[in-house]
mmCIF file of N, CA, C and O in Angstrom:
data_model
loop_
_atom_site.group_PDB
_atom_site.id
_atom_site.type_symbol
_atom_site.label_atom_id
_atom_site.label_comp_id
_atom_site.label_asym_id
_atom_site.label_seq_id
_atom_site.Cartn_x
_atom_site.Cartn_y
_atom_site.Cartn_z
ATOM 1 N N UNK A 1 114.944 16.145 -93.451
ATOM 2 C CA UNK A 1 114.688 14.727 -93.316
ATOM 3 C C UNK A 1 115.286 14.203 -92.016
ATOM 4 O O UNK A 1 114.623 13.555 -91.206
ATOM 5 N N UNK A 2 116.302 14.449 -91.890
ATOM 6 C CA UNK A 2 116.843 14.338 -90.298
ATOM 7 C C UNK A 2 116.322 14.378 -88.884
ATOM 8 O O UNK A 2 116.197 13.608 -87.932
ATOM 9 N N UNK A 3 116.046 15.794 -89.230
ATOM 10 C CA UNK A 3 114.914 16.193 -87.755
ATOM 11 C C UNK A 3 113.346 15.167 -88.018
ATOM 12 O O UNK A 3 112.474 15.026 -87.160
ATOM 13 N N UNK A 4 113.327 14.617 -89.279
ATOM 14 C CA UNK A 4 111.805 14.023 -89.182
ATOM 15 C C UNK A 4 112.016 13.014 -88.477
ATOM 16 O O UNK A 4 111.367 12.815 -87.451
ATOM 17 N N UNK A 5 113.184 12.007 -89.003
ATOM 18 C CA UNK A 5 113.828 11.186 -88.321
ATOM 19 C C UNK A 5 113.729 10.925 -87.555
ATOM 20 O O UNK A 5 113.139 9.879 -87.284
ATOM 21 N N UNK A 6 114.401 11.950 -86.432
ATOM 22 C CA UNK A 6 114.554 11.730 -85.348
ATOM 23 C C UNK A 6 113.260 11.540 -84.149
ATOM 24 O O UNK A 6 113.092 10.658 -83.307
ATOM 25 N N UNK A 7 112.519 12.666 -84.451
ATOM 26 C CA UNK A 7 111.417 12.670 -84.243
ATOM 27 C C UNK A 7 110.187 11.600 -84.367
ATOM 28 O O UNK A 7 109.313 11.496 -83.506
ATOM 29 N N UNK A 8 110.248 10.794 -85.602
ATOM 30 C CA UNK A 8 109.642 9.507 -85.590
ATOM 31 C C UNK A 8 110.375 8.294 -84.754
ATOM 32 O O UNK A 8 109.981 7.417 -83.985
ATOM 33 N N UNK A 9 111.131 8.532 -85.077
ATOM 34 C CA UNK A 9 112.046 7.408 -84.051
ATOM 35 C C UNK A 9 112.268 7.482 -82.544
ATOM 36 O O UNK A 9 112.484 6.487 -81.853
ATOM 37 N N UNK A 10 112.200 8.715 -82.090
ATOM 38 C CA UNK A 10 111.842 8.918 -80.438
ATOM 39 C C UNK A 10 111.190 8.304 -79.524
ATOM 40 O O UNK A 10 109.994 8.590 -79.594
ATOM 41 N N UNK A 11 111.420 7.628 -78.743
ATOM 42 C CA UNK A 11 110.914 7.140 -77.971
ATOM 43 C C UNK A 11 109.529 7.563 -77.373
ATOM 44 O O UNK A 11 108.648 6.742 -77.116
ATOM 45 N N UNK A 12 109.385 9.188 -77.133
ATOM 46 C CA UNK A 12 108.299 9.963 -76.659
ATOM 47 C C UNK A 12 107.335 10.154 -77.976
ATOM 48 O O UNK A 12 106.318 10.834 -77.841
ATOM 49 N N UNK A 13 107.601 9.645 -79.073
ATOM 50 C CA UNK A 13 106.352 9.726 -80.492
ATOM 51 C C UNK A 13 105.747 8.369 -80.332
ATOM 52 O O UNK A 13 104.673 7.971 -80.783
ATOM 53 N N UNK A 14 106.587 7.760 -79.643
ATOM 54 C CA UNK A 14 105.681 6.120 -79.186
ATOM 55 C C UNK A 14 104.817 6.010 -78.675
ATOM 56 O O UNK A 14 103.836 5.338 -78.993
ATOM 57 N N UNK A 15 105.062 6.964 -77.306
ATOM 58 C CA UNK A 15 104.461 6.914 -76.012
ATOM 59 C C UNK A 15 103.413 7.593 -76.185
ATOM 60 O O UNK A 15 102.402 7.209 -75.597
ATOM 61 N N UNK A 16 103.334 8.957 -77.150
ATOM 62 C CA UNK A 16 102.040 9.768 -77.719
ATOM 63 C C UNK A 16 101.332 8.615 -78.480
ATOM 64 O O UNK A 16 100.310 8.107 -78.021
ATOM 65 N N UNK A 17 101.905 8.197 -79.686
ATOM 66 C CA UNK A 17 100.830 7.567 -80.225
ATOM 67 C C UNK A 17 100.221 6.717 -79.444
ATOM 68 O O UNK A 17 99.144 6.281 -79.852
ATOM 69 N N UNK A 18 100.718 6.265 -78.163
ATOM 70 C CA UNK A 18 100.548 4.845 -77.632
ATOM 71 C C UNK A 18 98.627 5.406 -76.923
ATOM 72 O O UNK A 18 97.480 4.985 -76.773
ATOM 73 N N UNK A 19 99.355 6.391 -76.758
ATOM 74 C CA UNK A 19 98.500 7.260 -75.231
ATOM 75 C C UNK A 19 96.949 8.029 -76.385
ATOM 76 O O UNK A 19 95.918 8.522 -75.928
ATOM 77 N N UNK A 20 97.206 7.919 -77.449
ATOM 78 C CA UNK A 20 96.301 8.625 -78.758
ATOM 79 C C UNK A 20 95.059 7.271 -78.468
ATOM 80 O O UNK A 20 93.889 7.311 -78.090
ATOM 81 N N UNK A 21 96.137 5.934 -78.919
ATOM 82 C CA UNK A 21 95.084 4.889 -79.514
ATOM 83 C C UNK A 21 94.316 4.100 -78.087
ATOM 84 O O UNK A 21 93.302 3.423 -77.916
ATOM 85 N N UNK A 22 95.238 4.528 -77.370
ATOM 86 C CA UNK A 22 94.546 4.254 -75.615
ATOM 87 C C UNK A 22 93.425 5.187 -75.636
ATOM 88 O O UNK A 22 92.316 4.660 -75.548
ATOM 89 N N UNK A 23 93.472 6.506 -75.738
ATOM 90 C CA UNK A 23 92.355 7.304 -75.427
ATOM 91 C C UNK A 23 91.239 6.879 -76.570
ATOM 92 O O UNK A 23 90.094 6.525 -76.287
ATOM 93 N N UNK A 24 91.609 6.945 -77.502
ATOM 94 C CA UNK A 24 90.320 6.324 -78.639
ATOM 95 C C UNK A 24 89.450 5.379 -78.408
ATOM 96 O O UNK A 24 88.226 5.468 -78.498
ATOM 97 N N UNK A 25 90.313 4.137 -78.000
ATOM 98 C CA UNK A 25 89.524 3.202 -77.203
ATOM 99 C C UNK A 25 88.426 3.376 -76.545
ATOM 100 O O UNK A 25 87.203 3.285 -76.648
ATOM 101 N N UNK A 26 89.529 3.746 -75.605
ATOM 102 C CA UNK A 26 88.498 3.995 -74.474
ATOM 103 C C UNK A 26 87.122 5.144 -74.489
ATOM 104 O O UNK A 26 86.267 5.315 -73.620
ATOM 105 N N UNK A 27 87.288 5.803 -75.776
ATOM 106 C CA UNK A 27 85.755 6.544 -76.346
ATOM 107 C C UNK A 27 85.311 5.588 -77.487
ATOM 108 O O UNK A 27 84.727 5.899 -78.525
ATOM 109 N N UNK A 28 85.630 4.613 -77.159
ATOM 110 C CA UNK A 28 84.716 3.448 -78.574
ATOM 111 C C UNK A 28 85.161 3.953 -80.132
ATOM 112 O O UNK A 28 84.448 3.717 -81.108
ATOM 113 N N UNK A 29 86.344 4.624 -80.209
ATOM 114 C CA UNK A 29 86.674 4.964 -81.680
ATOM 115 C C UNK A 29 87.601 3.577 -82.388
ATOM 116 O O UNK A 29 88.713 3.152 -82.073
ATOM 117 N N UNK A 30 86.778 3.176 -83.293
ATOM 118 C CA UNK A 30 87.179 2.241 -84.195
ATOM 119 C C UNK A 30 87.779 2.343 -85.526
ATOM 120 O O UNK A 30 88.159 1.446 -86.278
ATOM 121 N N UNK A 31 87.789 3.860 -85.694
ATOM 122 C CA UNK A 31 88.323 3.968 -87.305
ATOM 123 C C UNK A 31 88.531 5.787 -87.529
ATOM 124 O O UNK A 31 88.305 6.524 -86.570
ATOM 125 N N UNK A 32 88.850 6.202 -88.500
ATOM 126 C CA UNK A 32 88.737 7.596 -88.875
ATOM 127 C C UNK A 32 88.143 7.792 -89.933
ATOM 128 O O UNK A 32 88.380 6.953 -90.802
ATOM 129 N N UNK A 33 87.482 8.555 -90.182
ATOM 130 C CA UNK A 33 87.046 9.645 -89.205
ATOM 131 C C UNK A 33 86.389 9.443 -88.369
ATOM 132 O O UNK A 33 85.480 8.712 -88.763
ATOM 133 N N UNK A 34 86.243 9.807 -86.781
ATOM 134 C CA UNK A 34 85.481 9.806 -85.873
ATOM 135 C C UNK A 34 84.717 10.716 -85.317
ATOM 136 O O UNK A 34 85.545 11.586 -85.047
ATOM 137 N N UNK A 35 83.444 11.202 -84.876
ATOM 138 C CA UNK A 35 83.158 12.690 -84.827
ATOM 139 C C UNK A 35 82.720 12.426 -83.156
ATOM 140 O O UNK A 35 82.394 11.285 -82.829
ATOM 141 N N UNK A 36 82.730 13.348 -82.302
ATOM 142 C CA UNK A 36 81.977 13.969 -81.231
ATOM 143 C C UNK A 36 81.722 15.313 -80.724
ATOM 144 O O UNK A 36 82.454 16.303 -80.729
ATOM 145 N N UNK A 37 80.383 15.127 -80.227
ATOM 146 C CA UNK A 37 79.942 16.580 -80.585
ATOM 147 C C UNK A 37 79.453 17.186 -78.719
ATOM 148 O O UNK A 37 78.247 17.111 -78.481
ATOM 149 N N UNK A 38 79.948 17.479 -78.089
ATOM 150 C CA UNK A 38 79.790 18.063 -76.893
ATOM 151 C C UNK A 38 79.952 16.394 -75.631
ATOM 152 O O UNK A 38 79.388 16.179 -74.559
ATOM 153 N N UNK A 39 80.610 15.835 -76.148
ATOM 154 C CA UNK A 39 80.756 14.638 -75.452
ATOM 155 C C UNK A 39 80.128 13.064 -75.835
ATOM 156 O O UNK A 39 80.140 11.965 -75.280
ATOM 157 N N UNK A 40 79.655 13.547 -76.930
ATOM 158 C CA UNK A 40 78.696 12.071 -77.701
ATOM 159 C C UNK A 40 79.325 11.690 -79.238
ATOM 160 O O UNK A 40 79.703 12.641 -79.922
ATOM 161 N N UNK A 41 79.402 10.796 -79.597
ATOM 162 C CA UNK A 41 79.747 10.053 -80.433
ATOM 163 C C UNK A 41 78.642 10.232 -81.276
ATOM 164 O O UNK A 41 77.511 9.826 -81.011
ATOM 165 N N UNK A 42 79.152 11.192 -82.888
ATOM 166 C CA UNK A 42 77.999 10.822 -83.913
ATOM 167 C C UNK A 42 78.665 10.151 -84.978
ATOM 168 O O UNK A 42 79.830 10.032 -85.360
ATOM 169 N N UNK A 43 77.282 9.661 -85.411
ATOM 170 C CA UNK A 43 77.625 8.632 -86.646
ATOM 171 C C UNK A 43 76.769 9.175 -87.776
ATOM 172 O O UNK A 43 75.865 8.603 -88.385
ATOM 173 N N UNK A 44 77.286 10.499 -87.936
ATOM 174 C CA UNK A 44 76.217 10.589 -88.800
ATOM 175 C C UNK A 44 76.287 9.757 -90.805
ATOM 176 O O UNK A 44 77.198 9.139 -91.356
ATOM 177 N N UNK A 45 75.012 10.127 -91.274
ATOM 178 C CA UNK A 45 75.333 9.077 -92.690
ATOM 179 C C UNK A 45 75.364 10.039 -93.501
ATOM 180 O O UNK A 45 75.754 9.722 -94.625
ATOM 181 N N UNK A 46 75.026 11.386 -93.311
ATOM 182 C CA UNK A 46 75.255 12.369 -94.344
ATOM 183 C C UNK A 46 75.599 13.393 -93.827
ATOM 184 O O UNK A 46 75.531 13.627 -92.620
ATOM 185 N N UNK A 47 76.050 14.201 -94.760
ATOM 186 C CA UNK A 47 76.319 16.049 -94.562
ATOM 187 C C UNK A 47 75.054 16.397 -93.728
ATOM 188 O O UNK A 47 75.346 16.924 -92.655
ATOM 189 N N UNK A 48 74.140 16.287 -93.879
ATOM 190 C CA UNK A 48 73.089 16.704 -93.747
ATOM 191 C C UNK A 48 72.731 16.513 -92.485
ATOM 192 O O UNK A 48 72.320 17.489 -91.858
ATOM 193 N N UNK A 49 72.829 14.892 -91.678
ATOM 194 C CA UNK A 49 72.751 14.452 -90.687
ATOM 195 C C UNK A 49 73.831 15.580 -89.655
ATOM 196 O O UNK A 49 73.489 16.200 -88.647
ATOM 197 N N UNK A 50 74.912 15.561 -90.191
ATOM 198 C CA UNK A 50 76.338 16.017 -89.195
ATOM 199 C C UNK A 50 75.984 17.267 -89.328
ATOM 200 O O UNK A 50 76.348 17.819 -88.290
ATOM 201 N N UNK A 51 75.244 18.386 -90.339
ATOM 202 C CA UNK A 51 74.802 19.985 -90.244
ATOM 203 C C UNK A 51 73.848 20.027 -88.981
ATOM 204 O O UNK A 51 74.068 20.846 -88.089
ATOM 205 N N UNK A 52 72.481 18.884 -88.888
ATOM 206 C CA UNK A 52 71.942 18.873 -87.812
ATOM 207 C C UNK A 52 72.387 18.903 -86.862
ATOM 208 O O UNK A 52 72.351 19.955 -86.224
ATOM 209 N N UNK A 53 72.909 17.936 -86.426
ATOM 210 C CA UNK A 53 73.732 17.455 -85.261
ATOM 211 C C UNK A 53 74.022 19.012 -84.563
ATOM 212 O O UNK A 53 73.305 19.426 -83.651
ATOM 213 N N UNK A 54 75.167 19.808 -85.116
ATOM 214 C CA UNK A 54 75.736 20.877 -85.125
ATOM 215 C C UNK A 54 74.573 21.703 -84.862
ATOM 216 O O UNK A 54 74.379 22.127 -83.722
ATOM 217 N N UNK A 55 73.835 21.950 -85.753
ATOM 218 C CA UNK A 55 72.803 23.433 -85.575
ATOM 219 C C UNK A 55 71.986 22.810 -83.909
ATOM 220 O O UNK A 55 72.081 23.295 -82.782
ATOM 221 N N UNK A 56 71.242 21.624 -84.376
ATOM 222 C CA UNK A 56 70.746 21.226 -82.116
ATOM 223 C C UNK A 56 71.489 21.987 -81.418
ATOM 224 O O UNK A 56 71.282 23.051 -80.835
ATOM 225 N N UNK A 57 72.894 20.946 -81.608
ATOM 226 C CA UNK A 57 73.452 21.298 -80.360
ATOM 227 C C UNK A 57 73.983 23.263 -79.772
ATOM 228 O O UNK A 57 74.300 23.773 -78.698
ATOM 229 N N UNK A 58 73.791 23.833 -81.380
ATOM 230 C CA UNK A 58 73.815 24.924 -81.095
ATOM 231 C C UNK A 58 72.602 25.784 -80.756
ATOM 232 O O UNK A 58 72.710 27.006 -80.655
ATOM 233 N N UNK A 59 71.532 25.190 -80.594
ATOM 234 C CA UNK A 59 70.133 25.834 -80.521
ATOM 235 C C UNK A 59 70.147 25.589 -79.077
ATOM 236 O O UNK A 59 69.273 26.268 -78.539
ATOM 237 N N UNK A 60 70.793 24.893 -78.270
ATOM 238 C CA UNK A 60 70.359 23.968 -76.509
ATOM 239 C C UNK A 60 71.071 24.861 -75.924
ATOM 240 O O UNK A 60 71.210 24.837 -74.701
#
């Protein structure tokens, strides 16, 4: 519990998370889960949608 401690409380676990929710942003991520798939943002609405997604981009 100590070492968790410390570790949450660090100054440099700030600066990561800080630098996490900066980068999210700045790829339009609004929530989790977020998916991207070779540099694009999917939204998919099903399993089914996000299997596609995957098999394309592995067919190109």
């Amino acid at each position: 519990m100590t070492a968790w401690e410390k570790a949450y409380n660090a100054p440099e676990t700030l600066e990561r998370i800080n630098k996490d929710v900066a980068d999210g942003k700045a790829l339009g991520v609004t929530g989790t889960p977020t998916f991207f798939l070779n540099g694009r943002r999917l939204q998919p609405e099903s399993e089914a949608d996000f299997k596609a997604a995957i098999d394309a981009a592995l067919a190109s």
